mmCIF file of C-alpha atoms in Angstrom:
data_model
loop_
_atom_site.group_PDB
_atom_site.id
_atom_site.type_symbol
_atom_site.label_atom_id
_atom_site.label_comp_id
_atom_site.label_asym_id
_atom_site.label_seq_id
_atom_site.Cartn_x
_atom_site.Cartn_y
_atom_site.Cartn_z
ATOM 1 C CA MET A 1230 -24.884 -33.476 -11.250
ATOM 2 C CA CYS A 1231 -23.535 -31.469 -8.059
ATOM 3 C CA VAL A 1232 -22.528 -33.517 -4.880
ATOM 4 C CA THR A 1233 -21.909 -31.819 -1.316
ATOM 5 C CA ASP A 1234 -20.941 -32.796 1.437
ATOM 6 C CA PRO A 1235 -23.836 -32.859 4.083
ATOM 7 C CA SER A 1236 -22.034 -32.587 7.205
ATOM 8 C CA PRO A 1237 -21.917 -29.021 7.046
ATOM 9 C CA MET A 1238 -25.559 -28.867 7.302
ATOM 10 C CA THR A 1239 -25.459 -30.944 10.887
ATOM 11 C CA SER A 1240 -22.500 -29.738 12.229
ATOM 12 C CA SER A 1241 -21.866 -26.569 13.852
ATOM 13 C CA PRO A 1242 -19.173 -24.222 13.182
ATOM 14 C CA PRO A 1243 -15.853 -24.851 14.791
ATOM 15 C CA THR A 1244 -14.699 -23.426 17.815
ATOM 16 C CA MET A 1245 -11.749 -22.654 19.333
ATOM 17 C CA LYS A 1246 -11.009 -25.704 20.990
ATOM 18 C CA ASP A 1247 -11.598 -27.613 17.892
ATOM 19 C CA VAL A 1248 -8.702 -25.459 16.285
ATOM 20 C CA ALA A 1249 -6.418 -26.514 19.802
ATOM 21 C CA SER A 1250 -7.378 -30.273 18.906
ATOM 22 C CA ALA A 1251 -6.234 -29.880 15.328
ATOM 23 C CA ALA A 1252 -3.443 -27.805 15.866
ATOM 24 C CA GLY A 1253 -2.226 -30.233 18.620
ATOM 25 C CA VAL A 1254 -1.640 -26.980 21.714
ATOM 26 C CA SER A 1255 -3.925 -25.965 24.081
ATOM 27 C CA LYS A 1256 -6.643 -24.047 23.734
ATOM 28 C CA ALA A 1257 -5.084 -21.516 26.283
ATOM 29 C CA LEU A 1258 -2.435 -21.519 23.379
ATOM 30 C CA VAL A 1259 -4.733 -20.812 21.119
ATOM 31 C CA SER A 1260 -6.298 -17.661 23.009
ATOM 32 C CA ILE A 1261 -2.876 -16.157 23.064
ATOM 33 C CA VAL A 1262 -2.151 -16.400 19.151
ATOM 34 C CA PHE A 1263 -5.803 -14.880 18.557
ATOM 35 C CA ARG A 1264 -5.644 -11.809 21.093
ATOM 36 C CA GLY A 1265 -1.612 -11.515 19.752
ATOM 37 C CA ALA A 1266 -0.830 -11.535 23.584
ATOM 38 C CA PRO A 1267 2.916 -12.689 24.508
ATOM 39 C CA GLY A 1268 3.359 -16.399 25.062
ATOM 40 C CA ALA A 1269 3.885 -17.667 21.563
ATOM 41 C CA SER A 1270 6.699 -18.216 19.167
ATOM 42 C CA GLU A 1271 6.557 -16.807 16.067
ATOM 43 C CA ALA A 1272 6.611 -20.719 14.189
ATOM 44 C CA THR A 1273 3.388 -21.538 16.475
ATOM 45 C CA ARG A 1274 1.380 -18.395 15.628
ATOM 46 C CA GLU A 1275 1.468 -19.453 11.726
ATOM 47 C CA HIS A 1276 0.465 -22.691 12.628
ATOM 48 C CA VAL A 1277 -2.433 -22.057 14.639
ATOM 49 C CA PHE A 1278 -3.538 -19.409 12.181
ATOM 50 C CA LYS A 1279 -3.085 -21.904 8.949
ATOM 51 C CA VAL A 1280 -4.946 -24.550 11.010
ATOM 52 C CA ALA A 1281 -7.619 -21.946 11.828
ATOM 53 C CA ALA A 1282 -7.832 -20.871 8.612
ATOM 54 C CA ASP A 1283 -8.035 -24.402 7.281
ATOM 55 C CA LEU A 1284 -11.059 -25.034 9.568
ATOM 56 C CA GLY A 1285 -12.843 -22.408 8.682
ATOM 57 C CA TYR A 1286 -12.672 -20.710 12.217
ATOM 58 C CA ARG A 1287 -13.857 -17.041 12.415
ATOM 59 C CA ALA A 1288 -13.275 -15.400 15.722
ATOM 60 C CA ASN A 1289 -16.419 -13.839 17.306
ATOM 61 C CA ARG A 1290 -15.265 -10.598 17.291
ATOM 62 C CA THR A 1291 -18.663 -9.195 18.535
ATOM 63 C CA ALA A 1292 -18.921 -11.545 21.541
ATOM 64 C CA SER A 1293 -15.263 -10.896 22.374
ATOM 65 C CA LEU A 1294 -15.851 -6.706 22.257
ATOM 66 C CA LEU A 1295 -18.735 -7.639 25.036
ATOM 67 C CA LYS A 1296 -16.269 -9.998 27.040
ATOM 68 C CA LEU A 1297 -13.911 -7.276 27.112
ATOM 69 C CA ARG A 1298 -13.799 -3.766 27.828
ATOM 70 C CA ARG A 1299 -14.019 -1.487 25.124
ATOM 71 C CA THR A 1300 -10.895 0.029 24.154
ATOM 72 C CA LYS A 1301 -12.133 1.503 21.138
ATOM 73 C CA HIS A 1302 -8.552 1.488 19.608
ATOM 74 C CA LEU A 1303 -7.945 1.459 15.807
ATOM 75 C CA GLY A 1304 -3.939 0.246 15.199
ATOM 76 C CA VAL A 1305 -2.462 1.786 12.208
ATOM 77 C CA THR A 1306 1.144 0.599 10.834
ATOM 78 C CA MET A 1307 3.212 3.110 8.544
ATOM 79 C CA GLN A 1308 6.499 3.222 6.591
ATOM 80 C CA VAL A 1309 8.335 5.763 9.012
ATOM 81 C CA ARG A 1310 10.338 7.067 5.750
ATOM 82 C CA SER A 1311 7.084 7.851 3.895
ATOM 83 C CA SER A 1312 6.141 11.546 3.964
ATOM 84 C CA PHE A 1313 2.793 10.151 2.096
ATOM 85 C CA HIS A 1314 1.896 7.564 5.255
ATOM 86 C CA ALA A 1315 2.263 10.736 7.569
ATOM 87 C CA GLU A 1316 -0.121 12.613 5.273
ATOM 88 C CA LEU A 1317 -2.697 9.547 5.350
ATOM 89 C CA VAL A 1318 -2.165 8.842 9.504
ATOM 90 C CA GLU A 1319 -2.931 12.464 9.659
ATOM 91 C CA ALA A 1320 -6.548 12.325 8.252
ATOM 92 C CA ILE A 1321 -7.009 8.764 9.745
ATOM 93 C CA GLN A 1322 -6.524 10.950 13.193
ATOM 94 C CA GLU A 1323 -9.117 13.111 12.373
ATOM 95 C CA ALA A 1324 -11.719 10.622 11.034
ATOM 96 C CA ALA A 1325 -10.947 8.550 14.187
ATOM 97 C CA ASP A 1326 -11.609 11.487 16.374
ATOM 98 C CA ASP A 1327 -15.010 12.149 14.370
ATOM 99 C CA ALA A 1328 -15.835 8.789 14.933
ATOM 100 C CA GLY A 1329 -15.020 8.619 18.876
ATOM 101 C CA TYR A 1330 -12.057 6.460 18.401
ATOM 102 C CA LYS A 1331 -8.393 6.622 19.436
ATOM 103 C CA ILE A 1332 -5.420 5.420 16.614
ATOM 104 C CA VAL A 1333 -2.634 3.409 18.302
ATOM 105 C CA LEU A 1334 0.539 4.063 15.795
ATOM 106 C CA SER A 1335 3.068 1.153 14.901
ATOM 107 C CA THR A 1336 5.801 2.015 12.567
ATOM 108 C CA VAL A 1337 7.611 -0.055 9.879
ATOM 109 C CA THR A 1338 11.678 0.504 9.924
ATOM 110 C CA PRO A 1339 14.180 -1.385 8.972
ATOM 111 C CA THR A 1340 14.713 -3.422 12.013
ATOM 112 C CA HIS A 1341 11.058 -3.649 12.566
ATOM 113 C CA ASP A 1342 9.263 -5.583 9.851
ATOM 114 C CA GLU A 1343 5.915 -5.181 9.489
ATOM 115 C CA GLN A 1344 4.810 -8.599 11.442
ATOM 116 C CA ARG A 1345 6.192 -7.115 14.644
ATOM 117 C CA ALA A 1346 4.479 -3.817 14.028
ATOM 118 C CA VAL A 1347 1.436 -5.763 13.729
ATOM 119 C CA GLU A 1348 2.059 -7.629 16.799
ATOM 120 C CA THR A 1349 2.555 -4.527 19.011
ATOM 121 C CA LEU A 1350 -0.916 -3.156 17.656
ATOM 122 C CA LEU A 1351 -2.372 -6.380 18.925
ATOM 123 C CA GLU A 1352 -0.747 -6.286 22.118
ATOM 124 C CA PHE A 1353 -2.298 -2.755 22.899
ATOM 125 C CA ARG A 1354 -5.886 -4.672 22.042
ATOM 126 C CA CYS A 1355 -6.834 -2.862 19.346
ATOM 127 C CA GLU A 1356 -9.905 -3.500 17.694
ATOM 128 C CA SER A 1357 -9.231 -3.187 14.663
ATOM 129 C CA LEU A 1358 -6.461 -2.772 11.895
ATOM 130 C CA ILE A 1359 -5.861 -0.218 9.433
ATOM 131 C CA LEU A 1360 -2.519 -1.511 7.558
ATOM 132 C CA LEU A 1361 -1.040 1.157 5.221
ATOM 133 C CA GLY A 1362 0.308 0.073 2.017
ATOM 134 C CA SER A 1363 1.143 -3.402 3.507
ATOM 135 C CA GLY A 1364 3.800 -6.003 2.112
ATOM 136 C CA LEU A 1365 2.423 -9.421 3.900
ATOM 137 C CA PRO A 1366 1.662 -12.097 2.160
ATOM 138 C CA GLY A 1367 -2.060 -13.279 1.145
ATOM 139 C CA PRO A 1368 -2.421 -15.766 3.465
ATOM 140 C CA SER A 1369 -0.884 -13.873 6.459
ATOM 141 C CA LEU A 1370 -3.415 -11.124 5.612
ATOM 142 C CA ASP A 1371 -6.280 -13.635 5.531
ATOM 143 C CA ALA A 1372 -5.735 -15.137 8.725
ATOM 144 C CA LEU A 1373 -5.264 -11.669 10.539
ATOM 145 C CA ALA A 1374 -8.232 -10.698 9.114
ATOM 146 C CA ARG A 1375 -10.045 -14.313 10.529
ATOM 147 C CA THR A 1376 -9.290 -12.696 14.353
ATOM 148 C CA LEU A 1377 -10.815 -9.029 13.969
ATOM 149 C CA PRO A 1378 -11.524 -6.190 11.574
ATOM 150 C CA VAL A 1379 -8.603 -5.318 8.996
ATOM 151 C CA VAL A 1380 -8.733 -2.423 6.702
ATOM 152 C CA LEU A 1381 -5.761 -2.941 3.785
ATOM 153 C CA VAL A 1382 -4.902 1.061 2.037
ATOM 154 C CA GLY A 1383 -3.501 1.488 -0.563
ATOM 155 C CA ARG A 1384 -3.118 -2.179 -2.662
ATOM 156 C CA ARG A 1385 -5.306 -4.855 -3.666
ATOM 157 C CA ALA A 1386 -5.512 -7.955 -1.460
ATOM 158 C CA GLY A 1387 -7.935 -10.144 -3.699
ATOM 159 C CA LEU A 1388 -9.471 -11.802 -0.213
ATOM 160 C CA ALA A 1389 -12.866 -11.670 0.327
ATOM 161 C CA THR A 1390 -12.125 -11.519 4.309
ATOM 162 C CA LEU A 1391 -11.396 -7.930 4.612
ATOM 163 C CA ASP A 1392 -11.856 -4.158 3.731
ATOM 164 C CA VAL A 1393 -9.602 -2.132 0.948
ATOM 165 C CA VAL A 1394 -9.646 1.194 0.005
ATOM 166 C CA ARG A 1395 -7.034 1.998 -2.760
ATOM 167 C CA SER A 1396 -6.038 4.218 -5.759
ATOM 168 C CA ALA A 1397 -5.960 2.235 -8.783
ATOM 169 C CA ASP A 1398 -2.345 2.868 -9.298
ATOM 170 C CA ASP A 1399 -2.402 1.559 -12.493
ATOM 171 C CA VAL A 1400 -4.629 3.816 -13.942
ATOM 172 C CA GLY A 1401 -2.571 6.460 -12.655
ATOM 173 C CA GLN A 1402 0.646 5.325 -13.838
ATOM 174 C CA GLN A 1403 -1.015 5.486 -17.111
ATOM 175 C CA ARG A 1404 -2.090 9.049 -16.759
ATOM 176 C CA ALA A 1405 1.314 10.064 -16.039
ATOM 177 C CA VAL A 1406 2.600 8.666 -19.605
ATOM 178 C CA ASP A 1407 0.103 9.949 -21.398
ATOM 179 C CA HIS A 1408 0.739 13.137 -20.470
ATOM 180 C CA LEU A 1409 4.352 12.863 -20.843
ATOM 181 C CA VAL A 1410 3.647 11.686 -24.489
ATOM 182 C CA GLN A 1411 1.505 14.975 -25.425
ATOM 183 C CA GLN A 1412 4.494 16.783 -23.886
ATOM 184 C CA GLY A 1413 6.271 15.025 -27.329
ATOM 185 C CA HIS A 1414 8.487 12.299 -25.302
ATOM 186 C CA THR A 1415 8.338 9.247 -27.210
ATOM 187 C CA ARG A 1416 11.878 7.929 -24.825
ATOM 188 C CA ILE A 1417 10.255 7.492 -21.760
ATOM 189 C CA ALA A 1418 11.658 5.134 -18.505
ATOM 190 C CA HIS A 1419 10.236 3.715 -15.653
ATOM 191 C CA VAL A 1420 11.675 3.651 -12.459
ATOM 192 C CA ASP A 1421 10.483 0.426 -10.607
ATOM 193 C CA GLY A 1422 9.534 0.786 -6.929
ATOM 194 C CA GLY A 1423 10.701 -2.954 -6.045
ATOM 195 C CA ARG A 1424 8.455 -5.831 -5.660
ATOM 196 C CA GLY A 1425 5.164 -5.638 -4.129
ATOM 197 C CA VAL A 1426 1.565 -5.870 -5.462
ATOM 198 C CA ILE A 1427 1.685 -1.500 -5.553
ATOM 199 C CA SER A 1428 4.705 -1.468 -7.565
ATOM 200 C CA ALA A 1429 3.301 -4.453 -10.036
ATOM 201 C CA ASP A 1430 -0.040 -2.205 -10.842
ATOM 202 C CA ARG A 1431 2.100 0.992 -11.619
ATOM 203 C CA ARG A 1432 4.587 -0.952 -13.586
ATOM 204 C CA ARG A 1433 1.676 -2.713 -15.895
ATOM 205 C CA GLY A 1434 0.086 1.081 -15.553
ATOM 206 C CA TYR A 1435 3.097 2.313 -17.553
ATOM 207 C CA ARG A 1436 3.446 -0.796 -19.782
ATOM 208 C CA THR A 1437 -0.139 -0.589 -20.949
ATOM 209 C CA ALA A 1438 0.231 3.154 -21.694
ATOM 210 C CA MET A 1439 3.300 2.806 -23.919
ATOM 211 C CA ARG A 1440 1.984 0.046 -25.758
ATOM 212 C CA ARG A 1441 -1.794 2.187 -26.378
ATOM 213 C CA HIS A 1442 0.754 4.884 -27.666
ATOM 214 C CA ARG A 1443 2.453 2.381 -29.976
ATOM 215 C CA LEU A 1444 6.209 2.951 -27.721
ATOM 216 C CA GLY A 1445 6.152 -0.740 -26.399
ATOM 217 C CA PRO A 1446 9.304 -1.377 -27.837
ATOM 218 C CA GLN A 1447 10.728 1.424 -26.255
ATOM 219 C CA ALA A 1448 9.925 0.795 -23.249
ATOM 220 C CA VAL A 1449 12.570 0.828 -20.570
ATOM 221 C CA ILE A 1450 12.122 -0.469 -16.698
ATOM 222 C CA LEU A 1451 14.510 0.669 -14.375
ATOM 223 C CA PRO A 1452 15.467 -1.300 -10.446
ATOM 224 C CA GLY A 1453 14.624 1.098 -7.751
ATOM 225 C CA GLY A 1454 12.486 1.660 -5.273
ATOM 226 C CA PRO A 1455 10.466 3.986 -2.428
ATOM 227 C CA THR A 1456 13.748 6.271 -1.245
ATOM 228 C CA GLU A 1457 15.758 9.028 -2.814
ATOM 229 C CA GLN A 1458 18.598 7.251 -2.726
ATOM 230 C CA ASP A 1459 16.972 4.269 -5.154
ATOM 231 C CA GLY A 1460 15.985 7.359 -7.436
ATOM 232 C CA TRP A 1461 19.374 8.797 -7.301
ATOM 233 C CA GLN A 1462 21.279 4.950 -8.219
ATOM 234 C CA ALA A 1463 18.237 5.076 -10.882
ATOM 235 C CA ALA A 1464 19.457 8.012 -12.649
ATOM 236 C CA GLY A 1465 22.721 6.368 -12.743
ATOM 237 C CA GLU A 1466 21.548 3.882 -15.316
ATOM 238 C CA LEU A 1467 19.294 6.116 -16.732
ATOM 239 C CA LEU A 1468 22.536 8.511 -17.904
ATOM 240 C CA GLY A 1469 24.304 4.818 -19.503
ATOM 241 C CA LEU A 1470 21.565 4.354 -21.909
ATOM 242 C CA ASP A 1471 21.747 5.086 -25.498
ATOM 243 C CA PRO A 1472 19.466 7.096 -26.499
ATOM 244 C CA VAL A 1473 19.398 8.832 -23.294
ATOM 245 C CA PRO A 1474 15.265 8.943 -22.093
ATOM 246 C CA THR A 1475 14.073 12.064 -22.496
ATOM 247 C CA ALA A 1476 11.309 11.611 -19.457
ATOM 248 C CA VAL A 1477 11.048 9.417 -16.840
ATOM 249 C CA THR A 1478 8.557 8.289 -14.165
ATOM 250 C CA ALA A 1479 9.280 7.578 -10.663
ATOM 251 C CA PHE A 1480 7.881 5.126 -8.756
ATOM 252 C CA ASN A 1481 6.695 7.679 -5.913
ATOM 253 C CA ASP A 1482 7.620 11.153 -5.121
ATOM 254 C CA GLN A 1483 10.500 10.877 -3.218
ATOM 255 C CA CYS A 1484 12.041 8.360 -5.823
ATOM 256 C CA ALA A 1485 11.553 11.346 -8.338
ATOM 257 C CA LEU A 1486 13.204 13.389 -6.240
ATOM 258 C CA GLY A 1487 16.214 11.412 -6.406
ATOM 259 C CA VAL A 1488 16.206 11.273 -9.980
ATOM 260 C CA ILE A 1489 16.105 14.644 -10.088
ATOM 261 C CA SER A 1490 19.190 15.210 -7.861
ATOM 262 C CA ARG A 1491 21.270 13.004 -9.910
ATOM 263 C CA LEU A 1492 20.315 14.522 -13.050
ATOM 264 C CA SER A 1493 21.137 18.335 -11.923
ATOM 265 C CA THR A 1494 25.274 16.922 -10.556
ATOM 266 C CA VAL A 1495 25.671 16.287 -14.572
ATOM 267 C CA GLY A 1496 24.279 19.812 -15.441
ATOM 268 C CA TRP A 1497 20.877 18.486 -16.798
ATOM 269 C CA SER A 1498 18.077 21.058 -16.547
ATOM 270 C CA VAL A 1499 14.584 19.754 -15.019
ATOM 271 C CA PRO A 1500 12.107 20.185 -17.377
ATOM 272 C CA ALA A 1501 14.390 21.922 -20.008
ATOM 273 C CA ASP A 1502 15.957 18.866 -20.589
ATOM 274 C CA PHE A 1503 14.133 16.241 -18.849
ATOM 275 C CA SER A 1504 10.803 15.770 -17.718
ATOM 276 C CA VAL A 1505 10.544 13.554 -14.577
ATOM 277 C CA THR A 1506 7.035 12.698 -13.072
ATOM 278 C CA GLY A 1507 6.359 11.032 -9.410
ATOM 279 C CA TYR A 1508 3.875 9.461 -7.330
ATOM 280 C CA ASP A 1509 1.716 10.194 -4.498
ATOM 281 C CA ASP A 1510 1.320 14.007 -4.214
ATOM 282 C CA ALA A 1511 3.295 13.924 -0.710
ATOM 283 C CA PRO A 1512 3.371 17.271 0.568
ATOM 284 C CA PHE A 1513 6.747 18.432 -0.180
ATOM 285 C CA ALA A 1514 5.966 17.908 -3.728
ATOM 286 C CA ARG A 1515 3.569 20.925 -3.731
ATOM 287 C CA LEU A 1516 6.656 22.659 -2.263
ATOM 288 C CA ALA A 1517 7.687 26.019 -4.259
ATOM 289 C CA THR A 1518 11.385 25.150 -4.754
ATOM 290 C CA VAL A 1519 10.027 21.090 -5.890
ATOM 291 C CA ASP A 1520 6.984 22.286 -7.964
ATOM 292 C CA LEU A 1521 6.876 18.055 -8.899
ATOM 293 C CA THR A 1522 4.472 16.420 -11.708
ATOM 294 C CA THR A 1523 3.005 14.197 -10.003
ATOM 295 C CA VAL A 1524 -0.722 11.863 -9.325
ATOM 296 C CA SER A 1525 -2.568 12.530 -6.507
ATOM 297 C CA GLN A 1526 -3.986 9.600 -4.577
ATOM 298 C CA ASP A 1527 -6.326 11.877 -2.225
ATOM 299 C CA ALA A 1528 -5.077 10.699 1.123
ATOM 300 C CA ALA A 1529 -7.799 12.021 2.526
ATOM 301 C CA ALA A 1530 -10.501 10.627 0.878
ATOM 302 C CA GLN A 1531 -8.427 7.623 1.762
ATOM 303 C CA SER A 1532 -8.061 7.970 5.129
ATOM 304 C CA ARG A 1533 -11.908 8.905 5.902
ATOM 305 C CA ARG A 1534 -13.130 5.731 4.047
ATOM 306 C CA ALA A 1535 -10.420 3.216 5.770
ATOM 307 C CA VAL A 1536 -12.050 4.713 9.437
ATOM 308 C CA ARG A 1537 -14.931 4.729 8.067
ATOM 309 C CA ALA A 1538 -15.016 0.846 7.120
ATOM 310 C CA ALA A 1539 -13.040 -0.262 10.402
ATOM 311 C CA VAL A 1540 -15.909 1.508 12.483
ATOM 312 C CA GLU A 1541 -18.703 0.116 10.726
ATOM 313 C CA ARG A 1542 -17.506 -3.843 10.957
ATOM 314 C CA LEU A 1543 -16.926 -2.359 14.619
ATOM 315 C CA GLU A 1544 -20.290 -1.508 15.636
ATOM 316 C CA GLY A 1545 -22.369 -4.495 13.507
ATOM 317 C CA LEU A 1546 -23.607 -1.553 10.768
ATOM 318 C CA ARG A 1547 -21.735 -3.896 8.030
ATOM 319 C CA GLU A 1548 -20.711 -7.647 8.371
ATOM 320 C CA GLN A 1549 -19.174 -8.303 4.642
ATOM 321 C CA PRO A 1550 -15.878 -6.844 3.734
ATOM 322 C CA ASP A 1551 -15.837 -4.507 0.759
ATOM 323 C CA GLU A 1552 -13.522 -2.874 -1.880
ATOM 324 C CA THR A 1553 -13.403 0.468 -2.573
ATOM 325 C CA VAL A 1554 -11.043 1.964 -5.422
ATOM 326 C CA LEU A 1555 -10.684 5.638 -6.296
ATOM 327 C CA MET A 1556 -9.561 7.129 -9.189
ATOM 328 C CA PRO A 1557 -6.524 9.075 -9.008
ATOM 329 C CA ARG A 1558 -5.425 12.532 -10.749
ATOM 330 C CA LEU A 1559 -2.160 13.916 -12.509
ATOM 331 C CA VAL A 1560 -0.622 17.302 -11.052
ATOM 332 C CA VAL A 1561 0.960 19.276 -13.719
ATOM 333 C CA ARG A 1562 3.379 20.912 -12.244
ATOM 334 C CA GLY A 1563 7.002 22.340 -13.339
ATOM 335 C CA THR A 1564 9.222 19.144 -13.740
ATOM 336 C CA THR A 1565 7.225 18.170 -17.136
ATOM 337 C CA GLY A 1566 7.615 20.052 -20.020
ATOM 338 C CA PRO A 1567 7.786 19.483 -23.957
ATOM 339 C CA ALA A 1568 10.443 17.145 -25.140
ATOM 340 C CA PRO A 1569 13.836 18.647 -25.906
ATOM 341 C CA THR A 1570 14.548 18.649 -30.100
ATOM 342 C CA SER A 1571 18.290 18.777 -29.654
ATOM 343 C CA ALA A 1572 20.502 15.267 -28.876
ATOM 344 C CA ARG A 1573 21.719 15.158 -25.351
ATOM 345 C CA GLY A 1574 24.120 12.272 -25.610
ATOM 346 C CA ALA A 1575 27.325 13.673 -25.266
ATOM 347 C CA ARG A 1576 26.033 16.012 -22.559
ATOM 348 C CA ALA A 1577 24.908 12.987 -20.505
ATOM 349 C CA ARG A 1578 28.400 11.287 -21.178
#
């Protein structure tokens, strides 16, 4: 027997007034929070968003846009130090131009976190947000997506309130390991990307591939991050392992570049002595002086789909959010080769 509460059948959807009453604040303050305008503390914003989510309140964005003069602004957050994000933004700009929209950029830096970047975009009355590689927690993303269309690029979210456009990161990392195994490598390490969903997916892909090749007991995961400095530091730990691995899959291309730089300082040759793979296929990875074997996520395709998702929601062409998962491909270049046959432990020391 299924017992349901009959009240939703007779009561109307919660309003902004209901949210204000439940949150113990004025309707004007709730309006400020939902519009992202100045005048509310961070604690108040979080409280109002949580109450709204608990009540099942969903802002009527179409009605709001009819009342206001359309800006046709798509807000985009990006990691300012990420060359891959720069490539995504370039393609987003082109797709937005084609759709008749403008983009507003808000950067994420060590002194300007993602929450502040989002608030800046809301203050510019952006009609939709495209978040690149967002690190915001699920509840924050869910609350944000209840006020305007949100497109998450580059990571999964497991939420029904926002659009997702991403690459299958676990599959991409598996393809990197498969390639190294085909080259005869059995001692393959992975430099992690730190905390976050993207790192977790790539880490899982590495472990899955190592187990599939019956190399699970030899799997080594080193702490790292998204920068060259992170790769440099991880390579220091790599050189201290006994036995030293013959190959490494790095979290991204910048991290891989740091690994290669550290190896070169101790006289190691890539790929003759050691093979390295990156991830993202950033523009610098294609330079002849770098020639990095890496995993391509097809930045242009992700960007086009992200803009299309935002525009479809804003123009009323689609009401329900959707998830698009693209299959990555391995791009083999000059930083990987056959596993060396000679022992190199003494040389590493």
